[in-house]
Amino acid sequence: GAGVAATIGATATVQSVADPQAANNTATATIATTPPNFIRLQSDAGDYIGGGASYSYTRANASIGVNANGGQLSVQVNGDETWFAEFRLPASLSQFQAGSFTNLTRFPFHDPAVGGLSWSGEGRGCNTLSGSFTVTNASYANGVLDAIDLNFEQRCENGAAALRGQIHWTSADNTLPPGPVNPPPAGLWAPTAGATPTSGDYVYLQSDFGDFIGGGGTYTYTRANALINVGVTGGRLSVTVAGNEGWSGEFQAMTGIAQPQPGYYGDLRRFPFHNPVK
């Protein structure tokens, strides 16, 4: 099933007529599968950090960074929301391992002998907190964290409302963000017929009544009435117009796109405070 850890195996047998050795005619290969990386958050009503909402992230809708340095695990999520987290083991442990760690206070003001944690973001953080985290799986390759599964719970200012989270991360997940949608969906805005020049470079802007940026006006710029500059840096397209009015625009493709590609880029936020996966 989708998202289920499993092992897939294949066995191949080759028999050559002239080969008297049959013992080495068969080979078997197996590969372990694992669910893609995800982080899920569930916030109680009244929880200051999560605001009573639930959040779910994968590499398809957010940038997820996980780094272990000794007994400290740092996690960053950059999606429609931005989160930062630290999980600190008791000082007696230098690597993450299965187990539960309780009676924790806010990192980095915790008791080193006990451990600490902190989940913050969106401009919100606890002044003081109490919490715990449980590691159900942790593996290392050549001393570097290779995979981890962790659940946590924290409460700010000794409140009753909690933020709970689940982290599943493996270095084997190489999922790339989905690219632009092709063909673009029907019904998108387009200039009315005859509104734009039939040839040459141009920038055409149409602003609705009440739009703060365009002021409800319509603007057409060509090389004859304005300086139009277009630049591309990787997946970022920059446009400037210097005419009777001055405009600048930035259009950033999602992570993994090396240069602008045809298609529809939807659900965008203000550059440079955008979701890099979108």
Tab-separated table of C-alpha atoms in Angstrom:
chain	number	residue	atom	x	y	z
A	1	GLY	CA	0.000	0.000	0.000
A	2	ALA	CA	0.993	3.629	-0.452
A	3	GLY	CA	3.156	4.946	2.352
A	4	VAL	CA	3.776	1.533	3.933
A	5	ALA	CA	7.266	0.284	4.773
A	6	ALA	CA	8.059	-3.023	3.081
A	7	THR	CA	10.791	-5.115	1.521
A	8	ILE	CA	10.678	-5.997	-2.171
A	9	GLY	CA	12.716	-8.905	-3.493
A	10	ALA	CA	13.492	-10.341	-6.905
A	11	THR	CA	15.214	-13.579	-7.844
A	12	ALA	CA	16.721	-14.266	-11.262
A	13	THR	CA	17.975	-17.619	-12.561
A	14	VAL	CA	20.059	-18.089	-15.696
A	15	GLN	CA	21.063	-21.536	-16.987
A	16	SER	CA	23.754	-21.758	-19.645
A	17	VAL	CA	23.836	-24.990	-21.626
A	18	ALA	CA	27.637	-25.239	-21.477
A	19	ASP	CA	27.953	-24.242	-17.802
A	20	PRO	CA	28.535	-27.266	-15.563
A	21	GLN	CA	28.278	-25.185	-12.363
A	22	ALA	CA	24.622	-24.798	-11.394
A	23	ALA	CA	25.222	-23.503	-7.875
A	24	ASN	CA	25.845	-19.906	-9.004
A	25	ASN	CA	23.027	-19.611	-11.522
A	26	THR	CA	20.630	-17.840	-9.164
A	27	ALA	CA	20.884	-14.401	-7.597
A	28	THR	CA	18.494	-12.564	-5.300
A	29	ALA	CA	18.301	-8.837	-4.623
A	30	THR	CA	16.116	-7.044	-2.092
A	31	ILE	CA	15.437	-3.412	-1.371
A	32	ALA	CA	13.644	-1.876	1.608
A	33	THR	CA	11.005	0.748	0.982
A	34	THR	CA	9.971	3.391	3.458
A	35	PRO	CA	7.217	5.998	3.585
A	36	PRO	CA	8.308	9.441	2.381
A	37	ASN	CA	9.321	12.041	4.959
A	38	PHE	CA	6.483	13.745	6.784
A	39	ILE	CA	5.828	16.012	9.728
A	40	ARG	CA	2.372	16.272	11.281
A	41	LEU	CA	1.269	18.725	13.933
A	42	GLN	CA	-1.913	18.748	15.982
A	43	SER	CA	-2.628	21.757	18.169
A	44	ASP	CA	-5.287	21.852	20.884
A	45	ALA	CA	-7.653	24.793	21.092
A	46	GLY	CA	-5.871	27.375	23.206
A	47	ASP	CA	-2.361	26.236	22.237
A	48	TYR	CA	-0.404	29.416	21.510
A	49	ILE	CA	2.103	27.871	19.088
A	50	GLY	CA	-0.155	25.932	16.729
A	51	GLY	CA	-3.217	28.128	17.136
A	52	GLY	CA	-5.555	25.148	17.474
A	53	ALA	CA	-4.929	23.962	13.901
A	54	SER	CA	-3.499	20.819	12.321
A	55	TYR	CA	-0.655	20.814	9.804
A	56	SER	CA	0.800	18.159	7.522
A	57	TYR	CA	4.023	18.452	5.539
A	58	THR	CA	5.922	16.277	3.101
A	59	ARG	CA	8.707	17.101	0.656
A	60	ALA	CA	5.945	17.640	-1.914
A	61	ASN	CA	4.564	20.699	-0.111
A	62	ALA	CA	7.403	21.949	2.118
A	63	SER	CA	11.134	22.004	2.587
A	64	ILE	CA	11.980	19.728	5.539
A	65	GLY	CA	15.415	19.929	7.113
A	66	VAL	CA	16.633	17.501	9.790
A	67	ASN	CA	20.110	17.567	11.294
A	68	ALA	CA	21.565	15.674	14.252
A	69	ASN	CA	24.652	16.930	16.066
A	70	GLY	CA	25.462	14.533	18.850
A	71	GLY	CA	22.499	14.464	21.195
A	72	GLN	CA	20.764	17.440	19.585
A	73	LEU	CA	18.248	17.156	16.739
A	74	SER	CA	17.347	20.308	14.804
A	75	VAL	CA	14.267	20.391	12.571
A	76	GLN	CA	13.121	23.139	10.211
A	77	VAL	CA	9.974	23.264	8.096
A	78	ASN	CA	9.641	25.905	5.387
A	79	GLY	CA	6.240	25.627	3.757
A	80	ASP	CA	3.099	27.721	3.891
A	81	GLU	CA	4.184	28.062	7.535
A	82	THR	CA	7.709	28.134	8.953
A	83	TRP	CA	8.657	26.108	12.032
A	84	PHE	CA	11.839	25.535	14.026
A	85	ALA	CA	12.410	22.770	16.552
A	86	GLU	CA	15.149	21.461	18.818
A	87	PHE	CA	15.168	18.129	20.627
A	88	ARG	CA	17.949	17.579	23.159
A	89	LEU	CA	18.818	14.250	24.724
A	90	PRO	CA	20.102	13.926	28.302
A	91	ALA	CA	23.801	14.756	28.470
A	92	SER	CA	24.604	11.073	29.081
A	93	LEU	CA	23.522	10.196	25.514
A	94	SER	CA	25.372	11.236	22.365
A	95	GLN	CA	23.131	9.532	19.772
A	96	PHE	CA	19.391	9.200	19.356
A	97	GLN	CA	17.919	5.830	20.229
A	98	ALA	CA	14.516	4.337	20.933
A	99	GLY	CA	13.076	5.527	24.199
A	100	SER	CA	10.926	8.138	25.918
A	101	PHE	CA	12.302	11.345	27.394
A	102	THR	CA	10.003	13.086	29.863
A	103	ASN	CA	9.871	16.011	32.274
A	104	LEU	CA	11.501	18.227	29.673
A	105	THR	CA	11.697	22.003	29.743
A	106	ARG	CA	12.421	24.606	27.110
A	107	PHE	CA	15.630	24.228	25.114
A	108	PRO	CA	18.233	25.743	25.600
A	109	PHE	CA	17.301	26.610	29.195
A	110	HIS	CA	16.753	22.986	30.183
A	111	ASP	CA	18.490	20.766	32.719
A	112	PRO	CA	21.283	19.074	30.709
A	113	ALA	CA	20.922	15.902	32.728
A	114	VAL	CA	17.251	15.585	31.720
A	115	GLY	CA	17.075	17.000	28.188
A	116	GLY	CA	14.915	19.617	26.556
A	117	LEU	CA	12.812	20.560	23.561
A	118	SER	CA	11.324	23.552	21.791
A	119	TRP	CA	8.900	23.842	18.873
A	120	SER	CA	8.326	27.392	17.669
A	121	GLY	CA	7.524	29.331	14.527
A	122	GLU	CA	5.225	31.791	12.795
A	123	GLY	CA	6.554	34.409	15.207
A	124	ARG	CA	5.406	32.397	18.227
A	125	GLY	CA	7.402	30.633	20.927
A	126	CYS	CA	6.941	29.509	24.506
A	127	ASN	CA	8.536	31.488	27.339
A	128	THR	CA	8.510	28.342	29.422
A	129	LEU	CA	7.290	24.890	28.496
A	130	SER	CA	6.899	21.356	29.715
A	131	GLY	CA	6.933	18.377	27.427
A	132	SER	CA	8.294	15.054	26.310
A	133	PHE	CA	9.362	13.214	23.183
A	134	THR	CA	9.558	9.559	22.232
A	135	VAL	CA	11.919	8.077	19.667
A	136	THR	CA	10.539	4.895	18.122
A	137	ASN	CA	13.322	4.426	15.583
A	138	ALA	CA	16.744	5.931	14.947
A	139	SER	CA	19.494	4.637	12.692
A	140	TYR	CA	22.946	5.901	11.769
A	141	ALA	CA	25.248	5.324	8.800
A	142	ASN	CA	28.937	5.974	9.440
A	143	GLY	CA	28.051	7.984	12.518
A	144	VAL	CA	25.553	10.224	10.685
A	145	LEU	CA	21.839	10.085	11.427
A	146	ASP	CA	20.169	8.162	8.602
A	147	ALA	CA	16.548	7.909	9.768
A	148	ILE	CA	14.416	8.815	12.754
A	149	ASP	CA	10.818	8.510	13.931
A	150	LEU	CA	9.855	10.790	16.794
A	151	ASN	CA	6.668	11.940	18.541
A	152	PHE	CA	6.547	14.931	20.875
A	153	GLU	CA	4.217	16.910	23.103
A	154	GLN	CA	4.716	20.368	24.582
A	155	ARG	CA	2.684	22.814	26.663
A	156	CYS	CA	3.464	26.496	26.983
A	157	GLU	CA	3.433	28.371	30.309
A	158	ASN	CA	2.099	25.326	32.213
A	159	GLY	CA	-1.143	25.505	30.227
A	160	ALA	CA	-3.514	22.607	29.608
A	161	ALA	CA	-3.528	22.965	25.813
A	162	ALA	CA	-0.828	20.963	24.024
A	163	LEU	CA	0.952	20.913	20.696
A	164	ARG	CA	1.668	17.377	19.536
A	165	GLY	CA	3.746	16.316	16.577
A	166	GLN	CA	5.050	13.334	14.648
A	167	ILE	CA	8.274	13.341	12.639
A	168	HIS	CA	9.250	10.647	10.148
A	169	TRP	CA	12.504	11.355	8.354
A	170	THR	CA	14.923	9.329	6.273
A	171	SER	CA	17.848	10.456	4.155
A	172	ALA	CA	16.623	8.058	1.449
A	173	ASP	CA	13.637	10.283	0.569
A	174	ASN	CA	14.598	12.167	-2.588
A	175	THR	CA	11.085	13.337	-3.460
A	176	LEU	CA	11.087	16.462	-5.612
A	177	PRO	CA	8.350	19.096	-5.563
A	178	PRO	CA	5.760	18.779	-8.305
A	179	GLY	CA	6.516	21.076	-11.223
A	180	PRO	CA	4.181	23.539	-12.913
A	181	VAL	CA	0.793	22.209	-14.028
A	182	ASN	CA	0.467	21.386	-17.717
A	183	PRO	CA	-1.796	22.104	-19.391
A	184	PRO	CA	-2.839	25.099	-17.271
A	185	PRO	CA	-6.369	24.906	-15.833
A	186	ALA	CA	-9.195	26.423	-17.817
A	187	GLY	CA	-10.702	29.771	-16.930
A	188	LEU	CA	-7.538	31.681	-16.034
A	189	TRP	CA	-7.455	35.442	-16.616
A	190	ALA	CA	-6.211	36.645	-19.990
A	191	PRO	CA	-6.334	40.088	-21.664
A	192	THR	CA	-9.372	40.691	-23.823
A	193	ALA	CA	-8.859	40.324	-27.559
A	194	GLY	CA	-7.117	43.329	-29.055
A	195	ALA	CA	-6.014	44.758	-25.695
A	196	THR	CA	-2.325	43.965	-26.192
A	197	PRO	CA	0.131	44.726	-29.012
A	198	THR	CA	0.224	42.190	-31.829
A	199	SER	CA	4.027	42.054	-31.918
A	200	GLY	CA	7.117	43.080	-29.984
A	201	ASP	CA	7.858	43.111	-26.281
A	202	TYR	CA	5.211	44.460	-23.953
A	203	VAL	CA	3.976	44.459	-20.366
A	204	TYR	CA	0.223	44.731	-19.882
A	205	LEU	CA	-1.369	45.301	-16.469
A	206	GLN	CA	-5.069	45.334	-15.646
A	207	SER	CA	-6.074	46.269	-12.100
A	208	ASP	CA	-9.517	45.744	-10.562
A	209	PHE	CA	-11.256	48.535	-8.707
A	210	GLY	CA	-9.974	48.470	-5.136
A	211	ASP	CA	-6.674	46.765	-5.997
A	212	PHE	CA	-4.005	48.551	-3.933
A	213	ILE	CA	-1.094	47.914	-6.313
A	214	GLY	CA	-2.592	48.876	-9.655
A	215	GLY	CA	-5.063	51.434	-8.311
A	216	GLY	CA	-7.803	50.183	-10.612
A	217	GLY	CA	-5.997	51.259	-13.782
A	218	THR	CA	-4.909	49.568	-16.990
A	219	TYR	CA	-1.354	50.010	-18.249
A	220	THR	CA	0.399	49.009	-21.482
A	221	TYR	CA	4.149	49.359	-21.918
A	222	THR	CA	6.225	48.684	-25.023
A	223	ARG	CA	9.782	49.551	-26.042
A	224	ALA	CA	8.338	52.772	-27.493
A	225	ASN	CA	7.118	54.233	-24.188
A	226	ALA	CA	9.141	52.511	-21.451
A	227	LEU	CA	12.344	50.682	-20.577
A	228	ILE	CA	11.506	46.996	-20.114
A	229	ASN	CA	14.092	44.711	-18.569
A	230	VAL	CA	13.754	40.968	-18.019
A	231	GLY	CA	16.350	38.845	-16.226
A	232	VAL	CA	16.549	35.181	-15.298
A	233	THR	CA	18.600	33.749	-12.439
A	234	GLY	CA	17.995	30.011	-12.138
A	235	GLY	CA	14.284	29.561	-11.603
A	236	ARG	CA	13.686	33.239	-10.859
A	237	LEU	CA	12.317	35.694	-13.417
A	238	SER	CA	12.715	39.419	-12.673
A	239	VAL	CA	10.860	42.134	-14.588
A	240	THR	CA	11.216	45.923	-14.320
A	241	VAL	CA	9.326	48.642	-16.171
A	242	ALA	CA	10.435	52.273	-16.211
A	243	GLY	CA	7.868	54.458	-17.945
A	244	ASN	CA	5.354	57.035	-16.754
A	245	GLU	CA	5.058	54.621	-13.860
A	246	GLY	CA	7.697	52.312	-12.422
A	247	TRP	CA	7.033	48.621	-11.711
A	248	SER	CA	9.009	45.622	-10.594
A	249	GLY	CA	8.008	41.973	-10.485
A	250	GLU	CA	9.577	38.753	-9.210
A	251	PHE	CA	8.417	35.306	-10.325
A	252	GLN	CA	10.105	32.402	-8.537
A	253	ALA	CA	9.666	28.800	-9.657
A	254	MET	CA	9.555	25.999	-7.108
A	255	THR	CA	12.631	24.220	-5.771
A	256	GLY	CA	14.058	21.805	-8.313
A	257	ILE	CA	13.261	23.989	-11.341
A	258	ALA	CA	16.573	25.194	-12.785
A	259	GLN	CA	14.977	27.675	-15.182
A	260	PRO	CA	11.458	28.990	-15.878
A	261	GLN	CA	9.267	26.408	-17.581
A	262	PRO	CA	5.871	26.685	-19.264
A	263	GLY	CA	2.923	25.828	-17.068
A	264	TYR	CA	0.730	27.066	-14.244
A	265	TYR	CA	2.240	28.048	-10.874
A	266	GLY	CA	-0.567	28.281	-8.340
A	267	ASP	CA	-1.226	28.954	-4.639
A	268	LEU	CA	1.696	31.368	-4.383
A	269	ARG	CA	2.752	33.678	-1.556
A	270	ARG	CA	4.726	36.915	-1.584
A	271	PHE	CA	8.336	36.603	-2.747
A	272	PRO	CA	10.742	36.222	-0.934
A	273	PHE	CA	8.552	35.006	1.938
A	274	HIS	CA	7.055	32.226	-0.146
A	275	ASN	CA	6.842	28.461	0.166
A	276	PRO	CA	9.942	27.320	-1.779
A	277	VAL	CA	8.249	24.085	-2.848
A	278	LYS	CA	5.425	26.044	-4.523
